[in-house]
Amino acid sequence: MHIFAYSAFIALFYLTFNGSESSAKASQMVVIRDGGDGSSCGRVSGDFAMAKSETTNTEYAEFLNAVAALDDPYRLFSPMMETHFWGGVLREGERGGFRYAPKPGYADLPVTFVSWYSTVRYANWMHYGEPLKPAGLGVTEGDDSNGAYDTAKWVRNKGAQYWLPNCAEWRQAAFFDPAENKLRRYVTGNELPPAGVGPSSANYFNGHWAAPFPHLISAREADTARSASGTVGQAGNALEWVEDPIGGQRIALGGSLLLPAAAVRSEYVDTEYPDVTISSIGFRVASRISPLVPEFVKSPDAPFKQYEFVRVGDTGNPDDPRTGRGRVEYDFDIGKYELSNQEYAEFLNAVASEGDTFGLFKADMQTGVVGGLEKISEDGKARYRSKPGWETRPVTYVSWFDLARMANWLHYGRPATGRQELGTTEGDEKTGAYDTRVFPAPMASFDSSRLPTRNLGAKFFIPSDDEWYKAAYYNAELRRYFKYPTKSDIPPNPASERMLTGANYTLREQLGEGTPYFVSRVDAFAASESYYGTRQQGGNVWEWVEDWRSKGEGGCWRCDEWTKGMRGGSFNYTEIGLSAENLDPGAPELGLFVYGARLARIEEGWEPVSSSSVSTIINTLSEKTAQLKSRPVYLALTSFFAGVVSLGTAWLVIAHYRRRSIN
């Protein structure tokens, strides 16, 4: 199955959600100057800014994906948006995993079937910095000191950054002519604009539809009449909610495709109840000329920071009965996120500026699909940086050996010598997290007779399969394992980073993230964390684990090779990869476009015994026992009893570390 051969609908979905140039954006504002007492609605209170165009279905779907992915308690989505021929937004999925997208062909049309209450909540969301959080206070709701609107009293707060324009503001933007210092009767001047589509026309009903089906026209600048202030679409197309009440109703201005020419005059007023959704009413927002959104509301979650870890405790947890994996009898920390291009660039600048002995930078990291790094050579030295837009996306093309060297570098305290040597990326049996003397040279085949292992006392390391597995699937409160790393036995929806829930993988020819990046930001999907708080242990990129997947024993795909385990699936694979039951093989010397990474750590002084360390001790003792056969009997007996004592002592030490909980 070719993953890029997805349907026209999905193609349109990703174009509209990933930078479609044709989409009007409410953030494109024009300045409106205070014109005095010209408006019959009253006077505006100083200069302000107005959205150039009506809010589109693309913009409203983005709002819904941000605040109504889990649930829609305030009915921000109307089923008529999906079923009516003037509705332009589709909803897929079920509660807990909704996703929204413009209908094909409706992306640039004005959103309709929005209640007045929904438009106020949209303004609150913009005021708060467009957070990716479920609807509530600080997102869509406000009180007398938070938000653009108090959603108990439905009044605008003094400190509003974005808001629904009131009647005076709306008319000032639509009809005021600064050259003549007075209001026009029509948006384009004193003459009635023709009904139709074009830069001097307006979409109203002149005995017949002014535009072909679906009769609404694009909110784009070229398709409708422009006011003297620079706004478009304030005559016809869709009526627009404004702030002012009349009795128990709210005002809507500007006429529509259903109304005659008289409705596009400056004096026309329509009204409707604020909880009603109408097929021909939309809206646009106003704002301060330079909105000042506080930093603390710009992000819905703590901003991404490098090398952030979460604690995985709950020692003594059982194995998963389905797989026999997941038991870890010590506390450790694991990366909250997959390693990013930003983090890997720092690593390269610290250890590869003077030369790249072990090929930690791959050309594909710069030129390959989903490669997010750049290498810049200056005066015989190298400098590395993330490509713009790729800083917090996962680094790819990383081999198991590259990752082990990065673990060594972190273990040593991130030294910046520009070289790859003992004390930066290299280790031996006593120094560093990994003994790299057995690692292959770049582009060389791996010698399976020389096995890399984690050193005792490693501070940073590649998580073992049990460590990775526990962090992804275990729930300590329920003392059970989930099948997927999102606290669920049901696979998450394939989704893009603009959504709170989901994972980035391929399902039935549908990509999760899609163009232009294909990989999601490592801090995406805030509502789909594991029990311990990790993100994207399912999807995006495969992640290395420390354990061997196969040791050349044959009997299955790639089992004739020595391969390390890989967990979590990728954007290029199906939901199978996300499952706890799936452990994929990866040749440790290879770095592919779907190979990423996550590291774990233990604070200084902690020395849990890893399964690889146990194997090393057992193998060593077995070798010593074999050597006894070639010795005289009296030496053999002496050595045998000494070996028994040594073996017993070793197992007591191991048992001690595996029993205790390290805090």
Coordinates of N, CA, C and O in Angstrom, one line a residue, residues 531-590:
Y531 N 0.4 7.1 31.2 CA 0.1 7.3 32.6 C 1.2 8.1 33.3 O 0.9 9.0 34.1
Y532 N 2.4 7.9 32.9 CA 3.6 8.6 33.5 C 3.8 10.0 32.9 O 4.7 10.7 33.4
G533 N 3.1 10.3 31.8 CA 3.3 11.6 31.2 C 4.1 11.7 30.0 O 4.5 12.8 29.6
T534 N 4.5 10.6 29.4 CA 5.3 10.6 28.2 C 4.4 10.9 27.0 O 3.2 10.6 27.1
R535 N 4.9 11.5 26.0 CA 4.1 11.7 24.7 C 4.7 11.0 23.6 O 5.9 10.9 23.4
Q536 N 3.8 10.5 22.7 CA 4.2 9.9 21.4 C 5.1 8.7 21.6 O 6.0 8.5 20.8
Q537 N 4.9 7.9 22.6 CA 5.5 6.6 22.6 C 4.8 5.7 21.6 O 5.1 4.5 21.4
G538 N 3.8 6.2 20.9 CA 3.1 5.5 19.8 C 3.1 6.5 18.6 O 2.6 7.6 18.7
G539 N 3.6 6.0 17.5 CA 3.6 6.8 16.3 C 4.8 7.7 16.2 O 5.7 7.7 17.0
N540 N 4.7 8.6 15.2 CA 5.7 9.6 14.8 C 7.0 8.9 14.3 O 7.2 8.8 13.1
V541 N 7.9 8.4 15.2 CA 9.1 7.6 14.7 C 9.3 6.4 15.7 O 9.0 6.5 16.8
W542 N 9.9 5.4 15.1 CA 10.3 4.2 15.9 C 11.4 4.7 16.9 O 12.2 5.5 16.6
E543 N 11.4 4.0 18.1 CA 12.3 4.4 19.1 C 13.1 3.1 19.5 O 12.6 2.1 19.7
W544 N 14.5 3.3 19.6 CA 15.4 2.2 19.9 C 15.1 1.8 21.4 O 14.9 2.6 22.2
V545 N 15.2 0.5 21.7 CA 15.4 0.0 23.1 C 16.7 -0.7 23.2 O 17.4 -1.0 22.2
E546 N 17.2 -0.9 24.4 CA 18.5 -1.4 24.6 C 18.6 -2.9 24.3 O 19.7 -3.4 23.8
D547 N 17.6 -3.7 24.4 CA 17.6 -5.1 24.3 C 17.8 -5.6 22.8 O 17.3 -4.9 21.9
W548 N 18.3 -6.8 22.7 CA 18.4 -7.4 21.4 C 17.0 -7.9 21.0 O 16.2 -8.5 21.8
R549 N 16.6 -7.7 19.7 CA 15.4 -8.3 19.2 C 15.6 -9.7 18.6 O 14.8 -10.6 18.8
S550 N 16.8 -9.9 18.0 CA 17.2 -11.2 17.5 C 18.7 -11.3 17.5 O 19.4 -10.3 17.4
K551 N 19.2 -12.5 17.6 CA 20.6 -12.8 17.7 C 21.1 -13.8 16.7 O 21.9 -14.7 17.0
G552 N 20.6 -13.6 15.5 CA 21.0 -14.5 14.4 C 20.6 -15.9 14.5 O 21.2 -16.8 13.9
E553 N 19.5 -16.2 15.3 CA 19.1 -17.6 15.5 C 18.2 -18.1 14.4 O 17.9 -19.3 14.3
G554 N 17.7 -17.2 13.5 CA 16.8 -17.6 12.5 C 15.4 -17.9 13.0 O 15.1 -17.7 14.2
G555 N 14.5 -18.3 12.1 CA 13.2 -18.7 12.5 C 12.1 -17.7 12.3 O 10.9 -18.0 12.4
C556 N 12.5 -16.5 11.9 CA 11.5 -15.4 11.7 C 12.1 -14.3 10.8 O 13.3 -14.4 10.5
W557 N 11.3 -13.3 10.4 CA 11.8 -12.3 9.6 C 12.9 -11.5 10.3 O 12.8 -11.1 11.4
R558 N 14.1 -11.4 9.7 CA 15.2 -10.7 10.2 C 15.9 -11.4 11.4 O 16.8 -10.9 12.0
C559 N 15.4 -12.6 11.7 CA 16.0 -13.3 12.9 C 17.3 -13.9 12.5 O 18.1 -14.4 13.4
D560 N 17.7 -14.0 11.2 CA 19.0 -14.4 10.9 C 20.1 -13.3 11.1 O 21.3 -13.6 11.0
E561 N 19.6 -12.1 11.5 CA 20.5 -11.0 11.8 C 20.5 -10.7 13.3 O 19.7 -11.1 14.0
W562 N 21.5 -9.9 13.7 CA 21.6 -9.4 15.0 C 20.9 -8.0 15.0 O 21.3 -7.1 14.3
T563 N 19.7 -7.9 15.6 CA 19.0 -6.7 15.6 C 18.6 -6.2 17.0 O 18.3 -7.1 17.9
K564 N 18.6 -4.9 17.2 CA 18.1 -4.3 18.4 C 16.6 -4.1 18.3 O 16.0 -4.0 17.2
G565 N 15.9 -4.1 19.4 CA 14.5 -3.8 19.4 C 14.1 -2.4 19.2 O 14.8 -1.5 19.5
M566 N 12.9 -2.2 18.5 CA 12.4 -0.9 18.3 C 10.9 -1.0 18.7 O 10.2 -1.9 18.4
R567 N 10.5 0.1 19.3 CA 9.1 0.2 19.8 C 8.4 1.4 19.3 O 9.0 2.4 18.9
G568 N 7.0 1.3 19.3 CA 6.2 2.5 19.2 C 5.6 2.8 17.8 O 4.7 3.6 17.7
G569 N 6.1 2.2 16.7 CA 5.6 2.5 15.4 C 6.1 3.8 14.9 O 6.9 4.5 15.5
S570 N 5.5 4.3 13.8 CA 5.9 5.5 13.1 C 4.8 6.1 12.3 O 3.8 5.4 12.1
F571 N 5.0 7.3 11.8 CA 4.1 7.9 10.9 C 3.9 7.1 9.6 O 2.9 7.3 8.9
N572 N 4.8 6.3 9.3 CA 4.8 5.5 8.0 C 4.3 4.1 8.2 O 4.3 3.4 7.2
Y573 N 3.8 3.8 9.4 CA 3.3 2.4 9.7 C 1.9 2.5 10.3 O 1.4 3.6 10.7
T574 N 1.3 1.4 10.4 CA -0.1 1.3 10.9 C -0.2 1.3 12.4 O 0.9 1.3 13.1
E575 N -1.4 1.1 12.9 CA -1.6 1.1 14.4 C -0.9 -0.2 15.0 O -0.7 -0.2 16.3
I576 N -0.5 -1.1 14.2 CA 0.1 -2.3 14.8 C 1.4 -1.9 15.5 O 1.7 -2.5 16.6
G577 N 2.1 -0.9 15.0 CA 3.3 -0.5 15.6 C 3.2 0.1 17.0 O 4.1 0.1 17.8
L578 N 2.0 0.6 17.3 CA 1.7 1.3 18.6 C 1.4 0.3 19.7 O 1.5 0.6 20.9
S579 N 1.1 -1.0 19.3 CA 0.7 -2.0 20.2 C 1.7 -2.5 21.2 O 2.9 -2.6 20.8
A580 N 1.4 -2.8 22.4 CA 2.3 -3.4 23.4 C 2.8 -4.7 22.9 O 3.9 -5.2 23.3
E581 N 2.1 -5.4 22.0 CA 2.5 -6.7 21.5 C 3.5 -6.7 20.4 O 4.0 -7.7 19.9
N582 N 3.9 -5.5 20.0 CA 4.8 -5.4 18.8 C 6.2 -4.9 19.2 O 6.3 -3.8 19.8
L583 N 7.2 -5.7 18.9 CA 8.6 -5.3 19.1 C 9.3 -5.6 17.7 O 9.4 -6.7 17.3
D584 N 9.6 -4.5 17.0 CA 10.2 -4.6 15.7 C 11.7 -4.7 15.8 O 12.4 -4.3 16.7
P585 N 12.4 -5.3 14.7 CA 13.8 -5.4 14.7 C 14.4 -4.2 13.9 O 13.9 -3.7 13.0
G586 N 15.6 -3.8 14.4 CA 16.4 -2.8 13.7 C 17.8 -3.1 13.8 O 18.4 -3.3 14.8
A587 N 18.5 -3.1 12.6 CA 20.0 -3.3 12.6 C 20.6 -2.1 13.3 O 20.4 -0.9 12.9
P588 N 21.4 -2.3 14.4 CA 21.8 -1.2 15.2 C 22.8 -0.2 14.5 O 22.9 0.9 15.0
E589 N 23.4 -0.7 13.4 CA 24.3 0.2 12.7 C 23.6 1.1 11.7 O 24.2 2.0 11.1
L590 N 22.3 0.9 11.5 CA 21.6 1.7 10.5 C 20.8 2.8 11.1 O 20.2 2.7 12.2

